[in-house]
Amino acid sequence: MAKVTLTVNGRTVSGECEERTLLVHFIREKLGLTGTHVGCDTSQCGACVVHMDGHSVKSCSILAVQASGSTVTTIEGLAGQGELHPVQAAFKEHHGLQCGFCTPGMVMTAVDMINRHGGNLDEATVRAELEGNICRCTGYHNIVKAVLAADAEMSAGRQAAE
Amino acid sequence: MGIEGIGARVTRKEDKRFLTGKGRYTDDMVVPGMKYAYFIRSPHAHARILSIDTAAAQAMPGVIGILDGKQLLADGIGNLICGWMIHSKDGSPMKMGAWRPLAADTVRYVGDAVAIVVADTLGEARDAAEAVVVDYQPLDAVVEAVDALKDGAPQLHPEAANNLIFDWQIGDASSTDKAIAEAAHVTTIEIHNNRLAPNPMEPRATLGIYDGAEDHFTCYTTSQNPHVARLVMSAFYNVAPENKLRVIAPDVGGGFGSKIFIYPEEVVCLWASKKTGVPVKWTSDRTEAFLTDAHGRDHVSQVKMAFDADNRITALKVDTVANLGAYMSLFSSSVPTYLYATLLSGQYAIPAIHANVRTVYTNTAPVDAYRGAGRPEATFLLERTVETAARELGVSPAELRRINFIREFPHQTPVIMNYDAGDYEASLNAAMAAADWNGFAARKAEAAGRGKKRGIGMSCYIEACGIAPSAAVGSLGAGVGLWESAEVRVNAVGTVEVLTGSHSHGQGHETTFAQLVAERLGVPIDNVNIVHGDTDKVQMGMGTYGSRSGAVGMSAIVKALDKVEAKAKKIAAHLMEADESDIVLENGELKVAGTDKALPWFQVALAAYTAHNLPSGMEPGLKEGAFYDPSNFTFPAGCYIAEVEIDPDTGTTDIVQFVAADDFGNIINPMIVEGQVHGGIAQGIGQALLEGVHYDENGQLLTASFMDYAMPRADDLPSFKLSHQNTPCPGNPLGIKGCGEAGAIGSPPALINAITDAIGTNALTMPATPQKVWKALQSAH
Amino acid sequence: MYATSYHRPSSISEAAALLAATDEAKYVSGGMTLIPTMKQRLAAPAALVDLRHVADMKGIHIDGSRVRIGAATPHAEVAASSALRSACPAVTVLAGLIGDPHVRHMGTIGGSIANNDPAADYPALALALGATIVTDRREIAADDFFTGLFETALEPGELVTAITFDLPEKAGYAKFRNPASRYAMTGVFVARRGGSVRVAVTGAGADGVFRQADMEAALAGNWSADALSGIAVPSSGLLSDIHGDSDYRANLVKVMAKRAVLAAG
């Protein structure tokens, strides 16, 4: 057994787990944060995407012990209680989700994408950047719309703040 | 329409929980004492089980119990069944081989469950599973349905000689043959419909809980129809009587048909919970999903279409062999028969049709309904054949379709269906305009200048949805009625709960059903809660599949709302001392027509519960239930156009535009309907270009993960151009036809017609991978 | 996944000592191949030695014409390096085509090189650029490093610490992705330095990454895509699977080589 210490959604948490425990299982089972999902075994679908030290990663392909000491943000920590992050709001506004299972990974991916490309996204870039996330419900049409809308809104917000 | 009523583009009530990680799926459920299950599965496509030795494994750390098929059989747990009886044309019933939840003597496909290991952790369960020694005697296997019918093929079930499940027909053979013999032109083609894996993003999962004190079972499961699950597990599998079995399907992450069926794992986890005394949770991994979720499609058909000298279709003859896999899944027999051959008239007036269908056992995963279920197979066959005929006849594909469109309704086809309403030319015209069909030649020339081969293709589909009239399907062999139930509970403060037998796993019922209530009662949708997915809350229901929740599920709600409204009007008339027939319900008020007398909705609701002043003899309360049994299927139809560019160097297909023009009748929420179409098109494009389940000749699954099974990703797809035409369905109170499957039905032939148009050769099977397209181009040169 | 243990060194020497101290131990860097393989129980290291915190194995350094990329540098960092983009854009293009954004945040050049997956991208780069694989024990020329499917010249316990190469005059990479896995079904990296041209092919060879001598000769005489038109790529020795047989891959080798030359300019 190993001790794992993480800062998750702004809170420092520690727990014992087997060394073979994946980060996603640590998050879901030890921390009870079940918004992060598992949709495949081969690191393809992206339902498990969280941010680790500011970057999107697939928590199904990282051991919890590897992540120990890191800062992790999950879907539950993206916005304040009862609030929606602009990306979450855009997914709702543009119907970028149906069954909701891929959604947390999609949203975390979109936030990372906007962080890296801020204000410069176009449809082709968004589609290319979604390579690591599979959705079976939406045909991606409205996900792409939502990401572009969130990018525009967040970029306008940044400009207004400057 | 109000801002939240029918027709409004309302954002979804359910979204916030999904967007913030608060969705609650089966694998999220945790109950005290819960343990984890791992299933030992056959690595062989076909083998006898000689022995199972669990002694070493039982002693391993964390192991609670290991149970096998002999124990299951001894406890009287029944075999899995197919619930739709089909008779062969010689009158004999279909040959249903035994499907044991845990195989006791023979395994028939890779993934067939053999034993369950329950342990403290999943890792420990899997460690122990590796220590279980199963001694198999491998047998020869057969994978392709056509091969399984051949003399000397390996035999799967003693009940089914030559692996033939049934040999069924529909339509009139003699008039069809006569028309073909007399035809001016006959188009002959072989059509393959590729086998698909449904792949909802949430893998199947189940949590079985046995309460020994109450002798009661609870089953959390990823189901599209929890009541059907309870019915089948009680009536056929001997798990427990219905009053001792609660089935809960909480948030479910997509289904596409694959979560209709009752699988071995639900049954075994419930039984194992009783045997071991602990709650037992099993969650499929993706490879198990590929191995054991019911697959879709897998048809091979020989087709002849006859034309007269005016290019009118005079007959269609179809001979189909359908692969049903190793066992008959719950509704497997209905898919290649009544959901398929009854749609072979398409949008066309065809005087004579005959279809023969043979279904076959093979050493592969069971095959059952997958988005569209039979209708994509019919549409692909028909639209590829019509396109081929247009090329052979030298007629434009649009013109050939126009000549043959059905234009008067109702229209009785030669294959049971009676189409109630439609305007096929309206969708064709809308799609051609949106696609700028007439400008294609210029675009093709421009693409040629860039070294690309550009092609365009269309597909005119029809489907039968809103399944289904119970008496009709009963006469065709269905084991259940296909009505739906609803209960509308108005609370004393006027807020509303709707209990429905439909189940939402992405469709947005919590929003659209609330919109219906808002439209009728004038209450905000925030004041309406939709309750579904729990057999303890909703009495009975048939679930969600076959694009039925709008046409059937909402019609049941309408019936219950009618009763609620009638009672509310009686109360209002009594309170306002007016005649009941003068009361109107508008904008959340019950008014006396032609006067300024009115009572707000909540006040009438309160009066129903205070019961201080009700009409004489009236019971207190405001709660009504209804069952709705449809009078006919509904018939969504439309036209899809795909335009593609082929890179001749690599065979890569780039979809440069995709147009969908659909007639779904009336629409409750256009935003949600568009989302359904988008998703369906993506799955159809997946079938056409990317997806295919492959087994090797020994029955080993080669596409057992996303590393080898190509799922459509964002960069494989374009944005889609959608439009809606509307001929309201006359058969149900809301005029709804259903929209859930159209995209998956209409799109594959449009793609293949476009690609074959681009490359100038008609022989191309799905999925049209870059390699296949490149090879087709090489052979054409 | 089978049980394992975990160690986190902060220096190369500590990493080597930890690995030597445990039977059946493996280095893990980004883990993008190793962890999924362990999940499938196809690998069962008794111990993992994590390289993500070894500072000496990270970073991109360009010194004149010599480039050094630390083995634990993630693909995303290579893809986003503005210095590399101006010095040799083909390198950043290749790094940006590996996996997906999340995989690129974790996966490293050292892991890719040491694993030598026949469909990985970096081996083509290393071979075409005539790179040197630096280990904790020695330096190995790329020509000697890749010895077969998932096979390299690394000795047991030997650790790749960096990749170095001289900047080429021209270089380009073109990749045809497997439609399912998105790995290279065929990827071709071309590079010219002086009169010498190297063409390395990944994803297509039954024995892993290889150099295409006919193309190298043709391009040395005439650096243009047209120079490759007359070359017949034999299908023998190429992979065949459900996504592409050896004939198709032979075609892709040629098409991707042409596109790589066009990209190189």
Short mmCIF file of N, CA, C and O in Angstrom, two decimals, chain B residues 490-495 568 571-572 575-576 588-590 598-611 613-614 622:
data_model
loop_
_atom_site.label_atom_id
_atom_site.label_comp_id
_atom_site.label_asym_id
_atom_site.label_seq_id
_atom_site.Cartn_x
_atom_site.Cartn_y
_atom_site.Cartn_z
N VAL B 490 -50.46 15.91 -9.77
CA VAL B 490 -50.43 17.35 -9.48
C VAL B 490 -50.38 17.49 -7.96
O VAL B 490 -51.21 16.92 -7.25
N ASN B 491 -49.37 18.19 -7.48
CA ASN B 491 -49.26 18.40 -6.05
C ASN B 491 -50.21 19.49 -5.59
O ASN B 491 -50.74 20.26 -6.41
N ALA B 492 -50.40 19.60 -4.29
CA ALA B 492 -51.38 20.54 -3.75
C ALA B 492 -51.03 21.99 -4.09
O ALA B 492 -51.90 22.85 -4.12
N VAL B 493 -49.75 22.26 -4.34
CA VAL B 493 -49.35 23.64 -4.69
C VAL B 493 -49.30 23.83 -6.21
O VAL B 493 -48.87 24.87 -6.69
N GLY B 494 -49.71 22.81 -6.94
CA GLY B 494 -49.80 22.97 -8.40
C GLY B 494 -48.59 22.51 -9.16
O GLY B 494 -48.60 22.48 -10.39
N THR B 495 -47.50 22.16 -8.47
CA THR B 495 -46.37 21.58 -9.18
C THR B 495 -46.73 20.16 -9.62
O THR B 495 -47.71 19.58 -9.14
N ALA B 568 -59.79 18.94 -13.22
CA ALA B 568 -59.53 20.31 -12.78
C ALA B 568 -60.65 21.24 -13.26
O ALA B 568 -61.08 22.15 -12.54
N ILE B 571 -63.65 20.87 -11.08
CA ILE B 571 -63.47 21.57 -9.79
C ILE B 571 -63.63 23.08 -10.00
O ILE B 571 -64.32 23.77 -9.24
N ALA B 572 -62.99 23.59 -11.07
CA ALA B 572 -63.05 25.03 -11.32
C ALA B 572 -64.47 25.48 -11.60
O ALA B 572 -64.92 26.53 -11.10
N LEU B 575 -66.23 25.66 -8.36
CA LEU B 575 -65.82 26.79 -7.51
C LEU B 575 -66.31 28.12 -8.06
O LEU B 575 -66.63 29.04 -7.32
N MET B 576 -66.36 28.22 -9.39
CA MET B 576 -66.75 29.50 -10.00
C MET B 576 -68.23 29.51 -10.39
O MET B 576 -68.69 30.43 -11.05
N GLY B 588 -52.01 29.00 -17.54
CA GLY B 588 -51.93 28.67 -16.13
C GLY B 588 -53.16 29.11 -15.33
O GLY B 588 -53.11 29.17 -14.11
N GLU B 589 -54.23 29.39 -16.05
CA GLU B 589 -55.47 29.76 -15.35
C GLU B 589 -56.63 28.96 -15.90
O GLU B 589 -56.68 28.66 -17.09
N LEU B 590 -57.58 28.66 -15.00
CA LEU B 590 -58.84 28.07 -15.45
C LEU B 590 -59.84 29.21 -15.49
O LEU B 590 -60.13 29.85 -14.46
N ALA B 598 -61.73 33.80 -13.27
CA ALA B 598 -60.60 32.88 -13.49
C ALA B 598 -60.04 32.43 -12.14
O ALA B 598 -60.12 33.16 -11.14
N LEU B 599 -59.50 31.25 -12.13
CA LEU B 599 -58.78 30.75 -10.95
C LEU B 599 -57.39 30.30 -11.39
O LEU B 599 -57.27 29.60 -12.41
N PRO B 600 -56.37 30.72 -10.65
CA PRO B 600 -55.05 30.21 -11.03
C PRO B 600 -54.96 28.70 -10.80
O PRO B 600 -55.66 28.15 -9.94
N TRP B 601 -54.08 28.07 -11.58
CA TRP B 601 -53.93 26.62 -11.56
C TRP B 601 -53.70 26.09 -10.15
O TRP B 601 -54.33 25.13 -9.71
N PHE B 602 -52.81 26.75 -9.43
CA PHE B 602 -52.44 26.21 -8.11
C PHE B 602 -53.64 26.21 -7.17
O PHE B 602 -53.75 25.36 -6.31
N GLN B 603 -54.53 27.16 -7.37
CA GLN B 603 -55.67 27.25 -6.47
C GLN B 603 -56.65 26.09 -6.70
O GLN B 603 -57.23 25.56 -5.75
N VAL B 604 -56.77 25.71 -7.95
CA VAL B 604 -57.62 24.55 -8.26
C VAL B 604 -56.97 23.28 -7.70
O VAL B 604 -57.63 22.41 -7.13
N ALA B 605 -55.62 23.19 -7.86
CA ALA B 605 -54.91 22.02 -7.32
C ALA B 605 -55.09 21.96 -5.82
O ALA B 605 -55.37 20.89 -5.25
N LEU B 606 -54.96 23.11 -5.16
CA LEU B 606 -55.11 23.14 -3.71
C LEU B 606 -56.52 22.71 -3.31
O LEU B 606 -56.70 21.93 -2.37
N ALA B 607 -57.50 23.19 -4.06
CA ALA B 607 -58.89 22.83 -3.76
C ALA B 607 -59.11 21.33 -3.88
O ALA B 607 -59.88 20.73 -3.10
N ALA B 608 -58.39 20.70 -4.84
CA ALA B 608 -58.53 19.26 -5.00
C ALA B 608 -58.04 18.52 -3.77
O ALA B 608 -58.54 17.43 -3.45
N TYR B 609 -57.06 19.10 -3.08
CA TYR B 609 -56.47 18.40 -1.93
C TYR B 609 -57.08 18.83 -0.60
O TYR B 609 -57.14 18.04 0.33
N THR B 610 -57.49 20.12 -0.49
CA THR B 610 -58.19 20.48 0.76
C THR B 610 -59.54 19.77 0.79
O THR B 610 -60.01 19.39 1.85
N ALA B 611 -60.12 19.61 -0.39
CA ALA B 611 -61.38 18.87 -0.51
C ALA B 611 -62.49 19.47 0.34
O ALA B 611 -63.41 18.77 0.76
N ASN B 613 -64.44 21.87 -0.72
CA ASN B 613 -65.56 22.29 -1.55
C ASN B 613 -65.41 21.69 -2.94
O ASN B 613 -65.04 22.35 -3.89
N LEU B 614 -65.66 20.39 -3.01
CA LEU B 614 -65.56 19.69 -4.30
C LEU B 614 -66.97 19.35 -4.79
O LEU B 614 -67.90 19.27 -3.99
N LEU B 622 -55.63 15.15 -7.19
CA LEU B 622 -55.53 15.42 -8.63
C LEU B 622 -54.36 14.60 -9.17
O LEU B 622 -53.21 15.04 -9.18
#
